[in-house]
Amino acid sequence: MNKLKRTLALVATLAISATAFVGCGDDNNSSSSSKEDSSSSAADETSAAEGGESSTAEGEAGYIGSLKTGGDKMTILCWTPDDVNPMLEMWKGDTGYTDDQINFVNFSVGGGEAAAQYDQYFLGGDDVDLFMVEADWALKYINDDSATAPMSELGFKDEDFAGQYAYTMDIGKDSNGVIKGVSWQAAPGGWCYRTDLAEQYLGVKTPEEMQEKVSDWDKFQATAKEVYEASGNKTALTTTLGGIWQAFAANRSQPWVKDDALVIDDFCNTFIDLAKDMRDNKYVMDLNQWTDEWKAAGQTDDTMGYFVSTWGFGESILLSAAGGEGGATYGKWNVCNGPTPYFWGGTWMCVSPNTDNADMVYDFIKYFTVDEASMEKYALGKPEYVNNMNVMQKIVDEKSNSNPLLGGQDQFAVLHETAKNIDLNGLITPYDASIKQAFIDAVNAYCAGETADAAACIEDFKDRVAESVTDITVD
């Protein structure tokens, strides 16, 4: 937007009392001129609180950061469109931004493969303003000042994110405690189970009764035995060791790496024993996650349940497991907290220090991580478990979410309790993705008979880590 247009836009804002407007593009904006126009932001904030609109539409005053603005298009990097496309559609509708101002680079790979794709993209020197990272490899970029800028350089204060769940903030901080990544979603997980099978084999009629049956790992194993025997050795309690591992890993009390060395403790042996017992007794199916067979198992009586995080209630896991809307088991599921509080996945937004569209990035991040009205709208519209305790508590209290896949149960009400109890402080390392994968691969190999015993499984694990993580010591 040239200066004449900017002046007219400001006049329009002042003329409409306490009402935010949808502005036009600001191609030549600078951080200094944004600061000069910041007097209109109070009216914008009032409008957002009352009407659910974004507090800063494109071209409005509000950006007071130090990073560069005025670029052609805001370039966003992600490995999948599953979150980005719905977010962009809602954001554009509420703010007036258009497709012509956005360049979404979709790598179309799994989340675990995204870092390698990013590295190649960054080496090419192509434009990037905002990019998404996953928890297990976020620190690779968050601890790299050449890759990520602090949120403070966009104009955010730490207190702007005070409503977010503590574990999500821990993941988004660099080694000096500086916030460089923020997430619009929290991803607490629970255990989803077939209600018809639960009643048939366990006499369980409510999620509260099921929770009593699976509230710790000893009870989980005992219930698995009960189900298997009651079903005539037909039904496993759950589908994969990988799913169990996602939940179990949250129990770890030490980081995987200390003083640049791999940490192996009793935690590892405890899971190895659990996994071997579950697999040998057929209390868990012999399936791999993300396969067609894994999803299809939910439409048979071969399994009672899945470990599912907040994002997994759609086609990625549970909806597919039910056979889609109207499928064989659609509406026959419930969720309870399960043996332990845990999270699985989640995505964090990072800003490149070389961005030239910092005002747009600021607006986007603010809309999805700070503005409670727009976060509530997104939570109920997608639906999505958003990263704000106040918003999720309001939704739970008002009973505004009902999931037909779960027979009308509100998954948010269950997972809200889990999210409060996730504590990752001091446990996160840049190597978690590789080490966790190496461990479950070694455990699966042991359960398949490829290694002789638990000690050999540990040695296999160490070999896998040494091969995949070359800058730590593996004794």
Tab-separated table of C-alpha atoms in Angstrom:
chain	number	residue	atom	x	y	z
A	1	MET	CA	0.000	0.000	0.000
A	2	ASN	CA	1.410	3.480	-0.836
A	3	LYS	CA	1.392	6.246	1.779
A	4	LEU	CA	-1.769	7.894	0.442
A	5	LYS	CA	-3.709	4.641	0.723
A	6	ARG	CA	-2.277	4.040	4.183
A	7	THR	CA	-3.422	7.465	5.347
A	8	LEU	CA	-6.926	6.899	3.982
A	9	ALA	CA	-7.044	3.534	5.751
A	10	LEU	CA	-6.092	5.135	9.055
A	11	VAL	CA	-8.732	7.844	8.644
A	12	ALA	CA	-11.341	5.171	7.972
A	13	THR	CA	-10.374	3.347	11.134
A	14	LEU	CA	-10.643	6.452	13.303
A	15	ALA	CA	-13.982	7.375	11.768
A	16	ILE	CA	-15.646	4.070	12.685
A	17	SER	CA	-15.806	3.966	16.469
A	18	ALA	CA	-14.473	0.743	18.057
A	19	THR	CA	-14.883	-1.226	14.813
A	20	ALA	CA	-11.958	-2.991	13.106
A	21	PHE	CA	-11.921	-2.865	9.320
A	22	VAL	CA	-10.684	-5.290	6.705
A	23	GLY	CA	-7.762	-3.536	5.035
A	24	CYS	CA	-5.982	-3.930	1.737
A	25	GLY	CA	-2.422	-5.054	1.046
A	26	ASP	CA	0.515	-3.116	2.458
A	27	ASP	CA	3.327	-3.875	0.068
A	28	ASN	CA	5.626	-1.068	1.186
A	29	ASN	CA	5.044	-1.129	4.930
A	30	SER	CA	7.988	-0.722	7.296
A	31	SER	CA	8.319	-1.344	11.023
A	32	SER	CA	8.846	2.354	11.726
A	33	SER	CA	5.641	3.439	9.996
A	34	SER	CA	3.742	0.681	11.815
A	35	LYS	CA	4.898	2.079	15.131
A	36	GLU	CA	3.693	5.542	14.167
A	37	ASP	CA	0.213	4.182	13.435
A	38	SER	CA	-0.093	2.044	16.586
A	39	SER	CA	-2.599	4.433	18.169
A	40	SER	CA	-5.457	2.651	16.396
A	41	SER	CA	-4.687	-0.758	17.921
A	42	ALA	CA	-6.870	-0.276	21.014
A	43	ALA	CA	-10.013	-0.093	18.888
A	44	ASP	CA	-8.888	-3.171	16.981
A	45	GLU	CA	-8.430	-5.144	20.227
A	46	THR	CA	-11.892	-4.148	21.440
A	47	SER	CA	-13.451	-5.314	18.194
A	48	ALA	CA	-11.695	-8.676	18.394
A	49	ALA	CA	-12.845	-9.281	21.952
A	50	GLU	CA	-16.461	-8.494	21.119
A	51	GLY	CA	-16.896	-9.888	17.644
A	52	GLY	CA	-14.472	-12.782	17.226
A	53	GLU	CA	-12.612	-11.081	14.369
A	54	SER	CA	-8.841	-10.947	14.108
A	55	SER	CA	-7.419	-8.004	16.014
A	56	THR	CA	-5.216	-6.900	13.132
A	57	ALA	CA	-6.507	-7.168	9.607
A	58	GLU	CA	-4.047	-6.798	6.779
A	59	GLY	CA	-2.781	-3.248	6.466
A	60	GLU	CA	-3.951	-2.243	9.940
A	61	ALA	CA	-1.643	-0.800	12.525
A	62	GLY	CA	-0.524	-3.375	15.071
A	63	TYR	CA	2.873	-4.620	13.981
A	64	ILE	CA	5.569	-3.066	16.146
A	65	GLY	CA	8.363	-5.585	15.612
A	66	SER	CA	11.834	-5.074	14.226
A	67	LEU	CA	11.835	-7.612	11.386
A	68	LYS	CA	11.480	-6.565	7.768
A	69	THR	CA	8.146	-5.970	6.030
A	70	GLY	CA	7.024	-5.022	2.537
A	71	GLY	CA	7.704	-8.293	0.731
A	72	ASP	CA	5.707	-9.665	-2.165
A	73	LYS	CA	4.109	-12.778	-0.627
A	74	MET	CA	4.182	-14.443	2.781
A	75	THR	CA	5.826	-17.818	2.203
A	76	ILE	CA	4.782	-20.626	4.570
A	77	LEU	CA	6.548	-23.986	4.688
A	78	CYS	CA	4.917	-27.179	5.933
A	79	TRP	CA	4.997	-30.889	5.139
A	80	THR	CA	1.204	-31.224	4.828
A	81	PRO	CA	-1.804	-29.018	4.035
A	82	ASP	CA	-3.998	-30.660	6.693
A	83	ASP	CA	-3.654	-27.772	9.140
A	84	VAL	CA	-2.366	-24.959	6.971
A	85	ASN	CA	-5.186	-24.880	4.424
A	86	PRO	CA	-8.034	-24.670	6.972
A	87	MET	CA	-6.094	-22.047	8.916
A	88	LEU	CA	-5.484	-19.929	5.846
A	89	GLU	CA	-9.107	-20.109	4.750
A	90	MET	CA	-10.401	-18.909	8.099
A	91	TRP	CA	-7.707	-16.257	8.469
A	92	LYS	CA	-8.279	-14.858	5.002
A	93	GLY	CA	-12.017	-14.724	5.581
A	94	ASP	CA	-11.660	-12.744	8.775
A	95	THR	CA	-8.842	-10.406	7.764
A	96	GLY	CA	-9.126	-9.716	4.049
A	97	TYR	CA	-5.827	-11.226	2.998
A	98	THR	CA	-5.996	-12.973	-0.375
A	99	ASP	CA	-4.394	-15.937	-2.135
A	100	ASP	CA	-2.284	-13.524	-4.160
A	101	GLN	CA	-0.457	-12.518	-0.966
A	102	ILE	CA	0.339	-16.054	0.228
A	103	ASN	CA	2.766	-18.688	-1.043
A	104	PHE	CA	2.243	-22.029	0.678
A	105	VAL	CA	5.052	-24.514	0.015
A	106	ASN	CA	3.704	-27.990	0.756
A	107	PHE	CA	6.415	-30.669	0.753
A	108	SER	CA	3.894	-33.546	0.870
A	109	VAL	CA	5.976	-35.746	3.162
A	110	GLY	CA	5.592	-37.179	6.639
A	111	GLY	CA	6.436	-34.900	9.530
A	112	GLY	CA	9.564	-36.857	10.331
A	113	GLU	CA	10.902	-36.202	6.822
A	114	ALA	CA	10.251	-32.469	6.841
A	115	ALA	CA	13.517	-31.366	8.439
A	116	ALA	CA	15.586	-32.813	5.587
A	117	GLN	CA	13.305	-31.081	3.078
A	118	TYR	CA	13.656	-27.795	4.940
A	119	ASP	CA	17.436	-28.050	4.993
A	120	GLN	CA	17.536	-28.401	1.223
A	121	TYR	CA	15.090	-25.542	0.779
A	122	PHE	CA	17.083	-23.236	3.071
A	123	LEU	CA	20.321	-24.060	1.261
A	124	GLY	CA	18.695	-22.952	-1.980
A	125	GLY	CA	18.181	-19.465	-0.570
A	126	ASP	CA	14.496	-19.326	-1.526
A	127	ASP	CA	12.113	-17.019	0.274
A	128	VAL	CA	10.655	-18.142	3.622
A	129	ASP	CA	8.733	-16.134	6.183
A	130	LEU	CA	6.992	-18.686	8.382
A	131	PHE	CA	7.631	-22.410	8.755
A	132	MET	CA	6.161	-25.216	10.816
A	133	VAL	CA	8.112	-27.660	12.987
A	134	GLU	CA	7.233	-30.756	15.024
A	135	ALA	CA	8.044	-31.268	18.700
A	136	ASP	CA	10.570	-34.060	18.201
A	137	TRP	CA	12.802	-32.001	15.923
A	138	ALA	CA	11.793	-28.416	16.704
A	139	LEU	CA	14.965	-27.624	18.656
A	140	LYS	CA	17.077	-28.283	15.571
A	141	TYR	CA	15.818	-24.919	14.301
A	142	ILE	CA	14.773	-23.184	17.503
A	143	ASN	CA	18.359	-23.374	18.784
A	144	ASP	CA	19.699	-22.032	15.471
A	145	ASP	CA	19.604	-18.227	15.320
A	146	SER	CA	20.228	-18.294	11.582
A	147	ALA	CA	16.993	-20.254	11.110
A	148	THR	CA	14.601	-18.738	13.653
A	149	ALA	CA	14.035	-15.319	15.176
A	150	PRO	CA	12.659	-14.677	18.678
A	151	MET	CA	8.951	-13.920	18.860
A	152	SER	CA	9.937	-10.671	20.572
A	153	GLU	CA	11.334	-9.462	17.245
A	154	LEU	CA	7.804	-9.677	15.855
A	155	GLY	CA	6.659	-7.461	18.735
A	156	PHE	CA	5.280	-10.179	21.011
A	157	LYS	CA	5.872	-10.206	24.751
A	158	ASP	CA	6.215	-13.407	26.743
A	159	GLU	CA	2.987	-12.606	28.591
A	160	ASP	CA	1.091	-12.626	25.296
A	161	PHE	CA	1.362	-16.418	25.444
A	162	ALA	CA	0.467	-16.781	29.130
A	163	GLY	CA	-2.705	-18.735	28.329
A	164	GLN	CA	-0.839	-21.523	26.548
A	165	TYR	CA	-0.157	-24.941	28.028
A	166	ALA	CA	3.207	-25.062	29.771
A	167	TYR	CA	4.595	-28.016	27.838
A	168	THR	CA	3.986	-26.293	24.499
A	169	MET	CA	5.950	-23.276	25.683
A	170	ASP	CA	8.805	-25.508	26.888
A	171	ILE	CA	9.138	-26.972	23.397
A	172	GLY	CA	9.112	-23.522	21.792
A	173	LYS	CA	11.993	-22.092	23.854
A	174	ASP	CA	15.642	-22.208	22.877
A	175	SER	CA	18.445	-23.232	25.236
A	176	ASN	CA	18.458	-19.710	26.713
A	177	GLY	CA	14.737	-19.718	27.445
A	178	VAL	CA	13.857	-17.414	24.537
A	179	ILE	CA	10.485	-18.058	22.869
A	180	LYS	CA	11.148	-18.836	19.196
A	181	GLY	CA	8.302	-21.189	18.385
A	182	VAL	CA	4.622	-21.044	19.306
A	183	SER	CA	1.853	-23.541	18.655
A	184	TRP	CA	-1.809	-22.924	17.951
A	185	GLN	CA	-2.661	-26.464	19.058
A	186	ALA	CA	-2.076	-28.634	22.058
A	187	ALA	CA	-1.954	-32.362	21.417
A	188	PRO	CA	-2.829	-34.218	24.627
A	189	GLY	CA	-3.675	-37.838	23.987
A	190	GLY	CA	-6.103	-40.371	25.372
A	191	TRP	CA	-7.148	-43.960	24.822
A	192	CYS	CA	-10.079	-44.486	22.438
A	193	TYR	CA	-12.063	-47.686	22.684
A	194	ARG	CA	-15.053	-49.454	21.157
A	195	THR	CA	-17.995	-48.979	23.492
A	196	ASP	CA	-19.833	-52.093	22.258
A	197	LEU	CA	-16.845	-54.360	22.858
A	198	ALA	CA	-16.123	-52.741	26.213
A	199	GLU	CA	-19.627	-53.523	27.404
A	200	GLN	CA	-19.591	-57.040	25.960
A	201	TYR	CA	-16.225	-58.147	27.355
A	202	LEU	CA	-15.740	-55.929	30.408
A	203	GLY	CA	-19.224	-54.852	31.439
A	204	VAL	CA	-18.042	-51.257	31.025
A	205	LYS	CA	-20.740	-48.725	30.125
A	206	THR	CA	-19.096	-45.316	30.670
A	207	PRO	CA	-15.723	-43.651	30.003
A	208	GLU	CA	-15.293	-43.271	33.760
A	209	GLU	CA	-15.653	-47.033	34.224
A	210	MET	CA	-13.188	-47.679	31.423
A	211	GLN	CA	-10.702	-45.268	32.936
A	212	GLU	CA	-10.716	-47.368	36.106
A	213	LYS	CA	-9.768	-50.382	34.007
A	214	VAL	CA	-6.780	-48.699	32.300
A	215	SER	CA	-5.644	-46.028	34.775
A	216	ASP	CA	-2.059	-47.333	34.997
A	217	TRP	CA	0.084	-49.770	33.037
A	218	ASP	CA	-0.476	-52.700	35.401
A	219	LYS	CA	-4.241	-52.281	35.060
A	220	PHE	CA	-3.866	-51.829	31.313
A	221	GLN	CA	-2.127	-55.203	31.044
A	222	ALA	CA	-4.635	-56.895	33.341
A	223	THR	CA	-7.522	-55.502	31.301
A	224	ALA	CA	-5.853	-56.664	28.093
A	225	LYS	CA	-5.744	-60.190	29.502
A	226	GLU	CA	-9.400	-59.953	30.547
A	227	VAL	CA	-10.501	-58.798	27.091
A	228	TYR	CA	-8.475	-61.416	25.253
A	229	GLU	CA	-9.837	-64.260	27.335
A	230	ALA	CA	-13.447	-62.995	27.353
A	231	SER	CA	-13.395	-62.694	23.562
A	232	GLY	CA	-12.236	-66.264	23.086
A	233	ASN	CA	-8.677	-65.170	22.273
A	234	LYS	CA	-9.939	-62.959	19.474
A	235	THR	CA	-9.740	-59.317	20.558
A	236	ALA	CA	-6.548	-57.413	21.419
A	237	LEU	CA	-6.913	-54.435	23.727
A	238	THR	CA	-5.025	-52.130	21.367
A	239	THR	CA	-3.519	-52.075	17.904
A	240	THR	CA	0.215	-51.275	17.983
A	241	LEU	CA	3.237	-51.148	20.235
A	242	GLY	CA	3.928	-47.787	18.628
A	243	GLY	CA	0.721	-46.394	20.078
A	244	ILE	CA	1.556	-47.725	23.531
A	245	TRP	CA	5.016	-46.214	23.174
A	246	GLN	CA	3.626	-42.745	22.412
A	247	ALA	CA	1.846	-42.762	25.765
A	248	PHE	CA	4.507	-44.600	27.749
A	249	ALA	CA	7.310	-42.298	26.639
A	250	ALA	CA	5.638	-39.463	28.540
A	251	ASN	CA	6.602	-41.207	31.795
A	252	ARG	CA	10.296	-40.610	31.228
A	253	SER	CA	11.876	-38.687	34.103
A	254	GLN	CA	15.236	-38.007	32.432
A	255	PRO	CA	16.093	-36.527	29.044
A	256	TRP	CA	17.407	-38.934	26.432
A	257	VAL	CA	20.685	-37.043	26.279
A	258	LYS	CA	22.711	-35.646	29.193
A	259	ASP	CA	26.167	-34.115	28.845
A	260	ASP	CA	26.152	-35.119	25.168
A	261	ALA	CA	25.688	-38.796	26.035
A	262	LEU	CA	22.770	-41.204	25.562
A	263	VAL	CA	20.912	-41.979	28.800
A	264	ILE	CA	19.682	-45.553	29.244
A	265	ASP	CA	17.888	-46.289	32.523
A	266	ASP	CA	15.290	-48.587	34.076
A	267	PHE	CA	12.622	-46.814	32.036
A	268	CYS	CA	13.878	-48.593	28.927
A	269	ASN	CA	13.804	-52.043	30.493
A	270	THR	CA	10.334	-51.469	31.930
A	271	PHE	CA	8.923	-50.725	28.498
A	272	ILE	CA	10.739	-53.671	26.928
A	273	ASP	CA	9.109	-56.002	29.453
A	274	LEU	CA	5.679	-54.422	28.917
A	275	ALA	CA	5.959	-54.654	25.149
A	276	LYS	CA	7.130	-58.280	25.188
A	277	ASP	CA	4.296	-59.314	27.506
A	278	MET	CA	1.672	-57.534	25.403
A	279	ARG	CA	2.979	-58.956	22.120
A	280	ASP	CA	3.657	-62.501	23.285
A	281	ASN	CA	0.184	-62.801	24.779
A	282	LYS	CA	-1.485	-61.138	21.771
A	283	TYR	CA	-2.859	-58.356	23.928
A	284	VAL	CA	-1.673	-55.964	21.212
A	285	MET	CA	-1.980	-56.572	17.484
A	286	ASP	CA	1.102	-57.174	15.365
A	287	LEU	CA	0.589	-54.105	13.182
A	288	ASN	CA	2.585	-51.061	12.191
A	289	GLN	CA	1.150	-47.586	12.551
A	290	TRP	CA	0.026	-45.631	9.472
A	291	THR	CA	-0.676	-48.750	7.440
A	292	ASP	CA	-4.052	-49.471	5.858
A	293	GLU	CA	-4.320	-52.590	8.012
A	294	TRP	CA	-3.832	-50.538	11.166
A	295	LYS	CA	-6.729	-48.241	10.323
A	296	ALA	CA	-8.989	-51.007	9.044
A	297	ALA	CA	-8.641	-52.952	12.311
A	298	GLY	CA	-11.087	-50.568	13.959
A	299	GLN	CA	-13.886	-51.845	11.727
A	300	THR	CA	-13.442	-55.420	12.947
A	301	ASP	CA	-13.559	-57.021	16.384
A	302	ASP	CA	-9.817	-57.718	16.298
A	303	THR	CA	-9.024	-54.749	18.518
A	304	MET	CA	-10.777	-52.694	21.152
A	305	GLY	CA	-8.842	-49.456	20.907
A	306	TYR	CA	-6.259	-46.968	19.729
A	307	PHE	CA	-4.072	-44.386	21.429
A	308	VAL	CA	-5.175	-41.115	19.844
A	309	SER	CA	-4.058	-37.516	20.235
A	310	THR	CA	-6.239	-34.461	19.645
A	311	TRP	CA	-5.458	-34.314	15.921
A	312	GLY	CA	-6.098	-38.036	15.521
A	313	PHE	CA	-9.892	-37.919	15.732
A	314	GLY	CA	-10.110	-37.208	12.020
A	315	GLU	CA	-9.137	-39.285	9.018
A	316	SER	CA	-5.542	-39.643	10.186
A	317	ILE	CA	-6.595	-42.225	12.794
A	318	LEU	CA	-9.992	-42.640	14.412
A	319	LEU	CA	-12.381	-41.570	11.660
A	320	SER	CA	-10.621	-43.941	9.284
A	321	ALA	CA	-10.665	-46.652	11.937
A	322	ALA	CA	-14.446	-46.266	12.136
A	323	GLY	CA	-14.793	-46.543	8.357
A	324	GLY	CA	-15.604	-42.878	7.868
A	325	GLU	CA	-18.949	-41.221	8.538
A	326	GLY	CA	-21.577	-43.926	8.569
A	327	GLY	CA	-18.877	-46.589	8.694
A	328	ALA	CA	-19.087	-49.925	10.471
A	329	THR	CA	-18.091	-48.567	13.873
A	330	TYR	CA	-18.881	-44.871	13.475
A	331	GLY	CA	-20.431	-43.577	16.713
A	332	LYS	CA	-19.262	-46.637	18.665
A	333	TRP	CA	-16.193	-45.031	20.197
A	334	ASN	CA	-15.409	-43.216	23.445
A	335	VAL	CA	-12.236	-41.740	24.855
A	336	CYS	CA	-10.760	-41.816	28.343
A	337	ASN	CA	-7.457	-40.479	29.677
A	338	GLY	CA	-5.693	-43.843	29.730
A	339	PRO	CA	-2.690	-44.983	31.776
A	340	THR	CA	-0.762	-41.714	31.796
A	341	PRO	CA	-0.945	-38.083	30.668
A	342	TYR	CA	0.860	-37.744	27.346
A	343	PHE	CA	1.029	-35.710	24.187
A	344	TRP	CA	1.568	-36.937	20.670
A	345	GLY	CA	2.707	-34.544	18.003
A	346	GLY	CA	1.687	-30.944	17.600
A	347	THR	CA	3.058	-28.237	15.357
A	348	TRP	CA	4.944	-25.054	16.193
A	349	MET	CA	5.250	-21.901	14.082
A	350	CYS	CA	8.659	-20.303	13.643
A	351	VAL	CA	9.594	-17.082	11.871
A	352	SER	CA	12.659	-16.750	9.693
A	353	PRO	CA	15.028	-13.930	10.697
A	354	ASN	CA	15.162	-13.154	6.965
A	355	THR	CA	11.428	-12.612	6.613
A	356	ASP	CA	10.310	-9.648	4.555
A	357	ASN	CA	6.648	-9.989	5.541
A	358	ALA	CA	6.908	-9.751	9.304
A	359	ASP	CA	3.661	-7.818	9.665
A	360	MET	CA	1.702	-10.608	7.959
A	361	VAL	CA	3.496	-13.242	10.019
A	362	TYR	CA	2.682	-11.287	13.167
A	363	ASP	CA	-1.000	-11.105	12.224
A	364	PHE	CA	-1.153	-14.821	11.439
A	365	ILE	CA	0.560	-15.905	14.656
A	366	LYS	CA	-1.470	-13.510	16.772
A	367	TYR	CA	-4.746	-14.699	15.252
A	368	PHE	CA	-4.067	-18.357	16.070
A	369	THR	CA	-2.066	-18.168	19.320
A	370	VAL	CA	-3.049	-14.987	21.184
A	371	ASP	CA	-6.525	-13.838	20.137
A	372	GLU	CA	-8.898	-15.954	22.229
A	373	ALA	CA	-11.981	-15.122	20.141
A	374	SER	CA	-10.449	-16.390	16.911
A	375	MET	CA	-8.917	-19.391	18.695
A	376	GLU	CA	-12.343	-20.397	19.995
A	377	LYS	CA	-13.812	-20.011	16.515
A	378	TYR	CA	-11.107	-22.275	15.085
A	379	ALA	CA	-11.451	-24.822	17.903
A	380	LEU	CA	-15.136	-25.335	17.204
A	381	GLY	CA	-14.964	-24.876	13.435
A	382	LYS	CA	-12.222	-27.330	12.433
A	383	PRO	CA	-12.515	-28.772	15.191
A	384	GLU	CA	-9.118	-28.373	16.855
A	385	TYR	CA	-7.850	-28.509	20.417
A	386	VAL	CA	-6.316	-25.047	20.555
A	387	ASN	CA	-3.405	-24.041	22.718
A	388	ASN	CA	-5.169	-21.826	25.217
A	389	MET	CA	-6.361	-22.989	28.629
A	390	ASN	CA	-9.011	-20.277	28.945
A	391	VAL	CA	-10.537	-21.068	25.560
A	392	MET	CA	-10.646	-24.805	26.148
A	393	GLN	CA	-12.060	-24.381	29.646
A	394	LYS	CA	-14.814	-22.171	28.223
A	395	ILE	CA	-15.694	-24.737	25.559
A	396	VAL	CA	-15.793	-27.512	28.151
A	397	ASP	CA	-17.863	-25.458	30.605
A	398	GLU	CA	-20.349	-24.405	27.935
A	399	LYS	CA	-20.546	-27.954	26.527
A	400	SER	CA	-20.273	-26.487	23.044
A	401	ASN	CA	-18.524	-29.488	21.494
A	402	SER	CA	-20.155	-32.839	20.719
A	403	ASN	CA	-18.489	-35.461	18.536
A	404	PRO	CA	-20.801	-37.871	16.640
A	405	LEU	CA	-17.852	-40.195	16.006
A	406	LEU	CA	-17.803	-40.686	19.785
A	407	GLY	CA	-21.558	-41.054	20.081
A	408	GLY	CA	-21.816	-37.419	21.138
A	409	GLN	CA	-19.023	-37.453	23.725
A	410	ASP	CA	-16.889	-34.293	23.993
A	411	GLN	CA	-13.280	-35.354	23.509
A	412	PHE	CA	-12.151	-31.888	24.593
A	413	ALA	CA	-13.514	-32.407	28.112
A	414	VAL	CA	-11.398	-35.546	28.568
A	415	LEU	CA	-8.216	-34.281	26.941
A	416	HIS	CA	-8.426	-30.939	28.738
A	417	GLU	CA	-7.668	-32.768	31.983
A	418	THR	CA	-4.752	-34.594	30.385
A	419	ALA	CA	-3.228	-31.400	28.991
A	420	LYS	CA	-3.030	-29.831	32.427
A	421	ASN	CA	-0.811	-32.669	33.662
A	422	ILE	CA	1.815	-32.853	30.909
A	423	ASP	CA	5.238	-31.803	32.197
A	424	LEU	CA	8.211	-31.771	29.829
A	425	ASN	CA	10.340	-29.213	31.618
A	426	GLY	CA	13.986	-30.225	31.185
A	427	LEU	CA	13.163	-33.377	29.206
A	428	ILE	CA	13.346	-32.104	25.625
A	429	THR	CA	16.451	-32.590	23.480
A	430	PRO	CA	17.144	-31.946	19.783
A	431	TYR	CA	17.611	-35.695	19.255
A	432	ASP	CA	14.282	-36.985	20.575
A	433	ALA	CA	12.764	-37.938	17.221
A	434	SER	CA	15.710	-40.110	16.191
A	435	ILE	CA	16.226	-41.699	19.601
A	436	LYS	CA	12.572	-42.506	20.232
A	437	GLN	CA	12.267	-44.080	16.789
A	438	ALA	CA	15.455	-46.088	17.293
A	439	PHE	CA	14.114	-47.418	20.585
A	440	ILE	CA	10.713	-48.570	19.324
A	441	ASP	CA	12.373	-50.098	16.241
A	442	ALA	CA	14.686	-52.097	18.511
A	443	VAL	CA	11.760	-53.176	20.713
A	444	ASN	CA	9.715	-54.268	17.706
A	445	ALA	CA	12.687	-56.276	16.458
A	446	TYR	CA	13.017	-57.971	19.852
A	447	CYS	CA	9.302	-58.798	19.987
A	448	ALA	CA	9.591	-60.259	16.472
A	449	GLY	CA	12.393	-62.578	17.624
A	450	GLU	CA	15.219	-60.777	15.844
A	451	THR	CA	17.203	-60.276	19.068
A	452	ALA	CA	17.605	-62.828	21.837
A	453	ASP	CA	16.646	-60.992	25.016
A	454	ALA	CA	16.181	-57.603	26.686
A	455	ALA	CA	19.924	-57.035	26.985
A	456	ALA	CA	20.368	-57.672	23.259
A	457	CYS	CA	17.482	-55.303	22.581
A	458	ILE	CA	19.307	-52.545	24.476
A	459	GLU	CA	22.488	-53.181	22.485
A	460	ASP	CA	20.484	-53.033	19.258
A	461	PHE	CA	18.987	-49.743	20.422
A	462	LYS	CA	22.423	-48.279	21.121
A	463	ASP	CA	23.688	-49.358	17.704
A	464	ARG	CA	20.724	-47.693	16.017
A	465	VAL	CA	21.272	-44.455	17.935
A	466	ALA	CA	24.988	-44.423	17.176
A	467	GLU	CA	24.185	-44.762	13.486
A	468	SER	CA	21.476	-42.072	13.357
A	469	VAL	CA	22.784	-39.528	15.910
A	470	THR	CA	26.472	-39.069	15.318
A	471	ASP	CA	27.214	-36.088	17.581
A	472	ILE	CA	26.506	-37.718	20.962
A	473	THR	CA	28.335	-40.414	22.900
A	474	VAL	CA	26.779	-43.877	23.033
A	475	ASP	CA	28.463	-46.124	25.603
